[in-house]
Coordinates of C-alpha atoms in Angstrom, one line a residue:
Chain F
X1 CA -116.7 -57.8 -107.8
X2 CA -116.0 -60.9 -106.4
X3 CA -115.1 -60.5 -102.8
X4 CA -116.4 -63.7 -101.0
X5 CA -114.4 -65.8 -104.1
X6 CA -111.4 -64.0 -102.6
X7 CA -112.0 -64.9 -99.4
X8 CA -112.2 -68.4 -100.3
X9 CA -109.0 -68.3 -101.2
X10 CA -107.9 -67.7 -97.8
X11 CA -106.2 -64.8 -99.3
X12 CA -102.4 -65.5 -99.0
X13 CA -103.0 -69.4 -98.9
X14 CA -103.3 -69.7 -102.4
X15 CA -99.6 -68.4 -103.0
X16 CA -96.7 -70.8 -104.4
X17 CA -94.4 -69.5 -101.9
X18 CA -91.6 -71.4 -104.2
X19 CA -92.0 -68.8 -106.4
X20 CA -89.7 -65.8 -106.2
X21 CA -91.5 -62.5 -104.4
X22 CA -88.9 -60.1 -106.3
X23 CA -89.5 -61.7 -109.3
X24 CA -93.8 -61.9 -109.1
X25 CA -93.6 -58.2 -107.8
X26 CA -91.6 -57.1 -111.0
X27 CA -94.2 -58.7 -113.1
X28 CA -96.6 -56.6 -111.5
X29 CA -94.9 -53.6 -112.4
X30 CA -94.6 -54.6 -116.0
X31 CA -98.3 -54.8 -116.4
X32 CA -98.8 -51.4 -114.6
X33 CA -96.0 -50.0 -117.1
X34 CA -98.0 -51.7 -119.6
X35 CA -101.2 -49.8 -118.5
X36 CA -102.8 -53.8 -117.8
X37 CA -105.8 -53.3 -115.3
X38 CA -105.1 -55.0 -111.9
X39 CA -108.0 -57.3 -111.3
X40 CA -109.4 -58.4 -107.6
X41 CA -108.1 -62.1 -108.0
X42 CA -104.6 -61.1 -109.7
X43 CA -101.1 -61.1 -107.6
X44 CA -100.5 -57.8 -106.2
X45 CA -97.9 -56.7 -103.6
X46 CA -99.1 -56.6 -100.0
X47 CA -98.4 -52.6 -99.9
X48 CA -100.2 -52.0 -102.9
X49 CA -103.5 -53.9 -101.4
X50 CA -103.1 -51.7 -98.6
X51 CA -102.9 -48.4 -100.2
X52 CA -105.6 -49.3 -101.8
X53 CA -107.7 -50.3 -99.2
X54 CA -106.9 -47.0 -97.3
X55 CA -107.6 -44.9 -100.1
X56 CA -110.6 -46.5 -101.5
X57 CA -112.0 -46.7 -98.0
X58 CA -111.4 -43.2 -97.0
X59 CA -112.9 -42.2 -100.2
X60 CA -116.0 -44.1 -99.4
X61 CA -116.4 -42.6 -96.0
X62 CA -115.3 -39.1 -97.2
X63 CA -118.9 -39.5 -99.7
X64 CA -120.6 -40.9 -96.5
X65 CA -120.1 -37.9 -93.9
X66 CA -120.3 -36.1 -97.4
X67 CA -124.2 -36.3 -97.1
X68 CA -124.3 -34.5 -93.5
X69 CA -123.2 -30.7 -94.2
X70 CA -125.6 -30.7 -97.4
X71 CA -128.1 -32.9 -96.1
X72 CA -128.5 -29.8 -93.2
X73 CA -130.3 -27.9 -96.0
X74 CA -132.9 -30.3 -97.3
X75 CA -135.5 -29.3 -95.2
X76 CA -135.2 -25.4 -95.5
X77 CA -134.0 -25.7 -99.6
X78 CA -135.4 -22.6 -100.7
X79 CA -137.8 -24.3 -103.2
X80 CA -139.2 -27.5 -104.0
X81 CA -137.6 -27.9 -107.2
X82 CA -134.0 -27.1 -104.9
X83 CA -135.4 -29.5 -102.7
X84 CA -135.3 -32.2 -105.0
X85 CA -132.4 -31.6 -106.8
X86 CA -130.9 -31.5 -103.3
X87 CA -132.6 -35.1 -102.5
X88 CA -131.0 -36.2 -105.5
X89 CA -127.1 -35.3 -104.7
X90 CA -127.3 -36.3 -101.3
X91 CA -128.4 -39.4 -102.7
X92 CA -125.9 -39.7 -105.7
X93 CA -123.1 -39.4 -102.6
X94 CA -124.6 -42.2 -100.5
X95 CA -124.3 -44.3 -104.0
X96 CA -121.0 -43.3 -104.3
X97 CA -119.8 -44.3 -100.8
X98 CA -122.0 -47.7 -101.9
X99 CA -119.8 -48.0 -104.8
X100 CA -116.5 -47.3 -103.2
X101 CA -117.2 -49.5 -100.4
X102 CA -118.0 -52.3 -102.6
X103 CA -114.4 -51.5 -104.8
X104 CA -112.2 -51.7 -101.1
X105 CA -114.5 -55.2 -100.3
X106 CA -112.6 -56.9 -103.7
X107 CA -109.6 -56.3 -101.7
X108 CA -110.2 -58.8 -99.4
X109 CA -111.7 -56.0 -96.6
X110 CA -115.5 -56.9 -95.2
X111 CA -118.3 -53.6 -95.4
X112 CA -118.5 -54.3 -91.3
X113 CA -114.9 -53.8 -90.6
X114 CA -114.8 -50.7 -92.9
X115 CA -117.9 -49.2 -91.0
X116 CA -116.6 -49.9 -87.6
X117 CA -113.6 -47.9 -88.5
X118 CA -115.2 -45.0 -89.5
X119 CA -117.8 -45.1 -86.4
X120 CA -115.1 -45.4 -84.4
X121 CA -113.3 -42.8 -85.2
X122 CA -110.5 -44.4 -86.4
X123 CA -110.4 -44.2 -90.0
X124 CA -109.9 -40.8 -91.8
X125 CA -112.4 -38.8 -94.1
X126 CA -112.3 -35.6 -96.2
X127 CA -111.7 -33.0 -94.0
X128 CA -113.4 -30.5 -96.1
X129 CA -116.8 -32.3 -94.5
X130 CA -115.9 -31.0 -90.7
X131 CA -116.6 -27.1 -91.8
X132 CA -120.5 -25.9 -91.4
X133 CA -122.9 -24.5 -93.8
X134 CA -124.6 -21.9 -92.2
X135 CA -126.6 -20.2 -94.7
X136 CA -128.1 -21.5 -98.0
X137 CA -124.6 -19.9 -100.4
X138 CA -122.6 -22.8 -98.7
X139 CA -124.8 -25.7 -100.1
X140 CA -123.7 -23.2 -104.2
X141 CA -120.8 -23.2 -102.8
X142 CA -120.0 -26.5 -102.0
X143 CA -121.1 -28.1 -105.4
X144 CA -118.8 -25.4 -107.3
X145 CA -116.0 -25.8 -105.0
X146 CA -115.9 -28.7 -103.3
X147 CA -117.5 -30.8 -105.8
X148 CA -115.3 -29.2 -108.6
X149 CA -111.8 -30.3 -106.9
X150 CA -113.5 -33.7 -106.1
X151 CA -113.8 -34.2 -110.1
X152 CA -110.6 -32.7 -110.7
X153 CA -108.9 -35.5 -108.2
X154 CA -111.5 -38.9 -109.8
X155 CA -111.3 -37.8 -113.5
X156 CA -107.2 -39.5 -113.2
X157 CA -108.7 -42.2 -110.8
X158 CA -110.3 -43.2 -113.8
X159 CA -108.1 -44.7 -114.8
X160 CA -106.4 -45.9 -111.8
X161 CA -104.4 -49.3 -112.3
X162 CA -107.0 -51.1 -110.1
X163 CA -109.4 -52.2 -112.1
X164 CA -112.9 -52.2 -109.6
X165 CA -111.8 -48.8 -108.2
X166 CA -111.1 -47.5 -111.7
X167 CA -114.4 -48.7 -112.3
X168 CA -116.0 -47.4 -109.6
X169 CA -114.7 -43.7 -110.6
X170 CA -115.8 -43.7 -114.1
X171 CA -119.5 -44.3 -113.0
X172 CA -119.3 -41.6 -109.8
X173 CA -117.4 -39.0 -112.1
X174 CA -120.6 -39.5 -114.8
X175 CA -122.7 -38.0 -111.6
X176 CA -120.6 -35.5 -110.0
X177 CA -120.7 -33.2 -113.2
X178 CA -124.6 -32.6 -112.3
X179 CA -123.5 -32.0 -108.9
X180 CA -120.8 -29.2 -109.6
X181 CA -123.5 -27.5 -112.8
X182 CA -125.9 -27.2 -110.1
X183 CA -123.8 -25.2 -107.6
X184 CA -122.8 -22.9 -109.7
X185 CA -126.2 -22.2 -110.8
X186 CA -127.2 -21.2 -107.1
X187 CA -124.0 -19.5 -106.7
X188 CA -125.2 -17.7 -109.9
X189 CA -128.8 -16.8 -109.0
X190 CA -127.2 -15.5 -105.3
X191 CA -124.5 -13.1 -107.4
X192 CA -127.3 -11.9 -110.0
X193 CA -129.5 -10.8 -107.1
X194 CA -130.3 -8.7 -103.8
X195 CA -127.1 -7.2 -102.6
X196 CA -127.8 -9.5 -99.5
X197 CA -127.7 -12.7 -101.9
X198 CA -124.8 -11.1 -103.4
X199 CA -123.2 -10.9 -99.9
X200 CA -124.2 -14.1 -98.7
X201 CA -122.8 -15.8 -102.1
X202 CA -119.4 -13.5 -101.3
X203 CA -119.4 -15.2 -97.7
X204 CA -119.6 -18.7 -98.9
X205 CA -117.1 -18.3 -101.2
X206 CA -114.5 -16.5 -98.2
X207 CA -115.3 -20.1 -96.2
X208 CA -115.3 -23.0 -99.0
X209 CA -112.1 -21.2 -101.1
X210 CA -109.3 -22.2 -99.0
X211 CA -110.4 -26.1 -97.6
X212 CA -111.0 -26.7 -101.3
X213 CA -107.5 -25.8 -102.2
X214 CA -106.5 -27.6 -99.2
X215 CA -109.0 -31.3 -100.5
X216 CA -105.9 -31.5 -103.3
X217 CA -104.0 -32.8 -99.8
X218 CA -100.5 -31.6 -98.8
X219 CA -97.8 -30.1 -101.1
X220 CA -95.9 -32.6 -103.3
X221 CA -92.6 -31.8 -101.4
X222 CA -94.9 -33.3 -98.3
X223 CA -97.1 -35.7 -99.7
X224 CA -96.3 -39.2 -97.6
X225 CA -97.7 -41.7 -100.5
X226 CA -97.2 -39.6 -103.8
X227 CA -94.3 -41.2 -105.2
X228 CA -95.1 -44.6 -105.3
X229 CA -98.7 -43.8 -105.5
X230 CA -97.5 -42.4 -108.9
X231 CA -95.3 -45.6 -110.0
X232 CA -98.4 -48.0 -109.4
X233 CA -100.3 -45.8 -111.1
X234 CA -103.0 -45.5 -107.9
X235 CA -102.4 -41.6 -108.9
X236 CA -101.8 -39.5 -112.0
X237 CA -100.8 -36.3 -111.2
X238 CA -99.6 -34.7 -107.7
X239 CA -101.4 -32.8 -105.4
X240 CA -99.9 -29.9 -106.6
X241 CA -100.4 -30.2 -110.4
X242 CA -104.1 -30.5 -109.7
X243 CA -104.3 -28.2 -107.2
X244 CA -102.6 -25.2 -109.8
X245 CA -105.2 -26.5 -112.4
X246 CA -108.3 -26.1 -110.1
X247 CA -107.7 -22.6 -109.4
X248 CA -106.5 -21.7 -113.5
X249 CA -110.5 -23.5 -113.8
X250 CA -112.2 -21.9 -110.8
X251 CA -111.1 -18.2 -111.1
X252 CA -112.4 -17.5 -113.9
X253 CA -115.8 -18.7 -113.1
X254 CA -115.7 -16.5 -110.2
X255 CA -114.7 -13.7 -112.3
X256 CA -118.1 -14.1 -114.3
X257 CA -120.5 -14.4 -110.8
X258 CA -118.2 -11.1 -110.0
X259 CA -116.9 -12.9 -106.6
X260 CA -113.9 -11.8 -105.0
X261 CA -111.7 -15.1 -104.8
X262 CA -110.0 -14.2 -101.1
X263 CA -106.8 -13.9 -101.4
X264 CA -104.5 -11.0 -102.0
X265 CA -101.9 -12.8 -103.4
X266 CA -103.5 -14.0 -106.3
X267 CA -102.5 -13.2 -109.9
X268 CA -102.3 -14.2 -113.5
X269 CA -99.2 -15.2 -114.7
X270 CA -99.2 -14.2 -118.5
X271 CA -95.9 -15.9 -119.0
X272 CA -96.5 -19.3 -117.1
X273 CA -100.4 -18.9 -118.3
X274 CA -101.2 -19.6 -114.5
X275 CA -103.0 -18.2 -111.7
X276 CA -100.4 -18.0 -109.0
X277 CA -101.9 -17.9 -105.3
X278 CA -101.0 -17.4 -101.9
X279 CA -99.6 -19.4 -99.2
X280 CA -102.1 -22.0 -97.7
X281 CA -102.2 -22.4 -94.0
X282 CA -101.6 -25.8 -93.7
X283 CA -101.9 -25.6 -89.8
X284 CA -105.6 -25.4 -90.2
X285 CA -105.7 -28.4 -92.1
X286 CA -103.7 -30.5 -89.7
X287 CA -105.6 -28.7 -87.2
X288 CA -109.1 -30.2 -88.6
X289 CA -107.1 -33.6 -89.9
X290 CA -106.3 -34.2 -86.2
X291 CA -109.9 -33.9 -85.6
X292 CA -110.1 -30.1 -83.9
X293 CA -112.4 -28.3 -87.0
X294 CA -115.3 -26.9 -86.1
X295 CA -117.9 -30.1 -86.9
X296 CA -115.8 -32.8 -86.9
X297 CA -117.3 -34.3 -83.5
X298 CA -121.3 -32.9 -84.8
X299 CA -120.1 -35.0 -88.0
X300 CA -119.1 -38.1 -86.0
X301 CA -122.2 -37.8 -83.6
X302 CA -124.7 -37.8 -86.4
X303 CA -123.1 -40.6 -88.5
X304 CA -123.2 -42.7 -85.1
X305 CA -127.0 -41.8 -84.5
X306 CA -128.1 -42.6 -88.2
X307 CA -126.5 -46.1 -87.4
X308 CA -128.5 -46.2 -84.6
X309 CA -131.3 -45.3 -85.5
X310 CA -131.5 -48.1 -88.4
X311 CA -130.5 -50.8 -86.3
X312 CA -134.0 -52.1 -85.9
X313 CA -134.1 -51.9 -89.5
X314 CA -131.2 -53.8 -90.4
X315 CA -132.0 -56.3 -87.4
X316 CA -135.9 -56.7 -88.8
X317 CA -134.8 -57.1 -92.5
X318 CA -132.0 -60.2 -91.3
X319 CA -134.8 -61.9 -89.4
X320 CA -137.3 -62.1 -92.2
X321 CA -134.2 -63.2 -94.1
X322 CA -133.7 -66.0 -92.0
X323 CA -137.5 -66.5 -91.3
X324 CA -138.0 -67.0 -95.5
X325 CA -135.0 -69.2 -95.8
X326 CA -136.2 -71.3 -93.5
X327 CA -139.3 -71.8 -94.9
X328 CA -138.7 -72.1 -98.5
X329 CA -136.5 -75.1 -96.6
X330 CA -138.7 -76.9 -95.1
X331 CA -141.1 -76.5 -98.1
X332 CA -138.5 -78.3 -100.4
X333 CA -137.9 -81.1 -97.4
X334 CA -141.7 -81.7 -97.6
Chain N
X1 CA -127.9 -63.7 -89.4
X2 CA -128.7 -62.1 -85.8
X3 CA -125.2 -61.1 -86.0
X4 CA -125.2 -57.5 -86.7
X5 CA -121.1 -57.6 -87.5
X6 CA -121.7 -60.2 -90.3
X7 CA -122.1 -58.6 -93.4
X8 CA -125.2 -59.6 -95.6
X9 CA -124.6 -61.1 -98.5
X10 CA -122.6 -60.1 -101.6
X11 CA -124.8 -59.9 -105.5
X12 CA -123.3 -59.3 -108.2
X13 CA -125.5 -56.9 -110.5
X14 CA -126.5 -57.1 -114.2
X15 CA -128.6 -54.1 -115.8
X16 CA -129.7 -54.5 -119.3
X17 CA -129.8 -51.0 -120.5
X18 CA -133.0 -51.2 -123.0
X19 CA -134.8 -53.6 -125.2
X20 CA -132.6 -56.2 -127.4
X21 CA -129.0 -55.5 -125.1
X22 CA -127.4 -58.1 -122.8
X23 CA -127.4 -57.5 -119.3
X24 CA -124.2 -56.6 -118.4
X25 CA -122.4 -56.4 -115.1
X26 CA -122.6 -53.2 -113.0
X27 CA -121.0 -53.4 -109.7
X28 CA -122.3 -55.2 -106.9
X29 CA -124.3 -54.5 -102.9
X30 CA -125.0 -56.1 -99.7
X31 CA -129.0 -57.4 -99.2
X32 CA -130.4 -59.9 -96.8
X33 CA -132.4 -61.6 -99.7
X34 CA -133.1 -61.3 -103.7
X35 CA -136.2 -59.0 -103.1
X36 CA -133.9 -56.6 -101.4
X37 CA -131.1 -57.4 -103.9
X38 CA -133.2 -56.0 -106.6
X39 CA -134.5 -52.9 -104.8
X40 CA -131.2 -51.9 -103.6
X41 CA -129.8 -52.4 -107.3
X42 CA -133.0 -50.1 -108.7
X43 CA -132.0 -47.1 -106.2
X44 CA -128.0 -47.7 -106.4
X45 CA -127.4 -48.3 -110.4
X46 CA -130.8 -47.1 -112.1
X47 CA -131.0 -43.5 -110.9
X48 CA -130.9 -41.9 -114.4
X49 CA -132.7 -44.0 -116.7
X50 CA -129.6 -46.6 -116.9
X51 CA -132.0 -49.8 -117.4
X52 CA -134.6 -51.5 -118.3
X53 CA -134.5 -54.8 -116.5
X54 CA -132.0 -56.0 -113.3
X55 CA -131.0 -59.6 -112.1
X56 CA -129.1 -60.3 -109.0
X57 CA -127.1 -63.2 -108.3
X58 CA -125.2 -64.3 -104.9
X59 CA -122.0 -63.6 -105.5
X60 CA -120.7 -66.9 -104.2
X61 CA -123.2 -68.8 -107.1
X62 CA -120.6 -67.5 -109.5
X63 CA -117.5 -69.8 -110.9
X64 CA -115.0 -67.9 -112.0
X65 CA -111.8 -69.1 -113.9
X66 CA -108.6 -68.5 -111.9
X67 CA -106.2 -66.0 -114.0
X68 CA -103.4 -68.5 -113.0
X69 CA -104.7 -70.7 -115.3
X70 CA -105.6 -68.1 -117.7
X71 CA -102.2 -69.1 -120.2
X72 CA -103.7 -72.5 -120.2
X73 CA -107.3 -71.4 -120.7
X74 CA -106.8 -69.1 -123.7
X75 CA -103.0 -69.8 -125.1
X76 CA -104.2 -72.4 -127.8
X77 CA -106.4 -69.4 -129.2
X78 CA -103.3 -67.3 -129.4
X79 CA -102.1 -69.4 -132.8
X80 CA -105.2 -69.9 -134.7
X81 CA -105.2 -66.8 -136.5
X82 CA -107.0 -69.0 -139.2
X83 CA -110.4 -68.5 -137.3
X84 CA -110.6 -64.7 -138.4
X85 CA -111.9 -63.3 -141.7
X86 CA -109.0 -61.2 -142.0
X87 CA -106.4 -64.5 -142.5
X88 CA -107.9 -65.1 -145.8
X89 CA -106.2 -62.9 -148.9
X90 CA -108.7 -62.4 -151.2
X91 CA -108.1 -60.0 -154.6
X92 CA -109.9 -56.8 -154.9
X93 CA -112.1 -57.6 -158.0
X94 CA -114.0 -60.0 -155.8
X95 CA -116.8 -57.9 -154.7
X96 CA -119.4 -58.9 -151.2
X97 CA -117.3 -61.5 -149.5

């Protein structure tokens, strides 16, 4: 991914402003129609960069604060083996934000700006990551749920139009089906024992069902980016095709760990072959969006105190840097 | 490179899966030097067995073509339909060519 080769470009600088914008921007389109990747160094419209650098980038942060509401549990995992596998996804999300991160750099966007703008609370993430898991059930729930409509939102980023992000998906959506098997196996193990496992799975499942219904964003009738999202071929399917085929998944597999999915509305539809479900309140959402859920500041705090805390690191690692470089210099000068 | 804003540099990362396959290209992170390059690149894109050897090269060491001048770069190739086996008609009866 050849950021810096971009930047020498000077980014706009390099276009023949003779040539007709209508005319380059229908091009564009062609190859999209055509299903041709979009690569970092190609002509794209200046909306198209930006939707991509907001999406790509909240993404990236969204697998960043990701790590905090699991990484809670990594030091009270109920085993070693859990505590491993738990070390393992929390580290599988930090690659992921490393990957995505790197994707939204090709686009002419530096790692430091994109940090800043999460640490300053300017830049949007999941808002699934602002709830809190109190007992060990969240962390089964979680990978089921939350991890589940996560794949069922990157398997059509796949194959996204932009060719770095599409990229970036295939290799994250390789790992994320570990992520979601091993959920359900806690989720599994809590339902097949003690009536207080059984409860505590139950519990999870009352928190994590509606903000996972709510991570496939709002309804297609409100979705602000959808349509054109769709024509450039950022997005696939809308919010509310993938939303209908999460819960015709997820059901089911909460019929076998005999969970009651919470809500009252929900039925099969033998005629449409789909679940239908109940209203969602998308005041809560907004409510957490806007920065008002119940860990969203804890969430903030914690990302800012990791940063830090590795200051001295990051500051240590560029002075030996800078120490060898000027060495090996004056070694060839001799 | 006091300046904690600046980012550190950009490599480009190449993983040969196993034995007798190229290195190909993976994706690419941030590191103050090659040492760190190739750590980072070990922990980011070999988690699961993916490789067997890494390199790491500063992004700005690589020359790339410029896909404006891709129609002049790979047009003439377009024609010589010659250069392929499959040009050449060749009867049935003859047998291992």
């Amino acid at each position: 991914m050849y950021t810096q080769g971009l930047d020498s470009l000077g980014k706009d600088g390099e276009r023949d402003p003779a040539r007709d914008a209508g005319a380059l921007e229908r091009a564009f389109q062609a190859r999209v129609d055509a299903e041709e990747k979009i690569e970092p160094k190609d002509w794209m419209p200046e909306a198209y960069r930006r939707t991509l650098v907001r999406q790509i980038s909240q993404h990236a942060h969204s697998e960043i604060v990701g790590m905090l509401p699991e990484g809670n549990w990594i030091t009270r995992a109920p085993t070693l083996l859990r505590k491993a596998i738990l070390i393992a996804k929390v580290q599988d999300e930090g690659g992921h934000g490393a990957y995505l991160y790197s994707a939204a750099e090709t686009l002419g966007v530096s790692r430091a700006e994109l940090i800043d703008q999460l640490l300053e609370g300017k830049a949007k993430y999941s808002s699934i990551f602002n709830y809190p898991t109190p007992t060990w059930a969240d962390v089964g729930a979680i990978g089921w749920l939350v991890d589940g409509a996560a794949i069922m939102n990157q398997i059509p980023l796949c194959r996204c139009s932009y060719g770095p992000y599409a990229r970036a998906m295939v290799r994250i959506c390789k790992e994320e089906s570990f992520h979601q098997r091993q959920g359900y196996e806690i989720m599994l193990r809590l339902s097949r024992g003690t009536a207080a496992q059984r409860q505590m799975a139950q519990a999870a499942l009352d928190r994590w069902w509606w903000p996972s219904l709510m991570m496939f964003g709002p309804s297609d009738a409100e979705s602000k980016h959808g349509a054109q999202s769709m024509r450039w071929k950022i997005k696939r399917f809308s919010n509310d095709e993938l939303r209908q085929k999460f819960v015709d998944f997820t059901v089911p597999q909460a019929d076998f760990l005999g969970l009651q999915v919470p809500d009252p509305a929900l039925r099969w539809d033998e005629a449409a072959q789909h679940y239908r479900f109940g209203a969602i309140d998308w005041s809560e959402f907004e409510q957490v969006l806007q920065g008002h859920g119940p860990c969203n500041r804890e969430r903030m705090q914690a990302r800012r105190q990791a940063h830090e805390d590795g200051r001295w690191v990051r500051e240590a690692a560029a002075a030996w840097a800078a120490k060898q470089a000027a060495r090996e210099g004056r070694e060839e000068a001799a | 490179m006091t300046d904690e804003r600046r980012d550190w540099p950009l490599y480009e990362i190449f993983i040969r899966a196993k034995s007798g396959l190229d290195h190909k290209h993976v994706g690419s992170l941030h590191a103050t030097d090659a040492r760190m390059a190739i750590e980072h690149a070990r922990d980011l894109y070999t988690r699961r067995l993916e490789g067997v050897s890494i390199w790491a090269v500063r992004s700005s060491d690589i020359v790339a073509s410029d896909p404006a001048d891709a129609d002049a770069l790979f047009e003439p190739a377009r024609d010589k339909v010659y250069r392929h086996p499959t040009f050449y008609d060749i009867p049935d009866e003859v047998k291992t060519l």
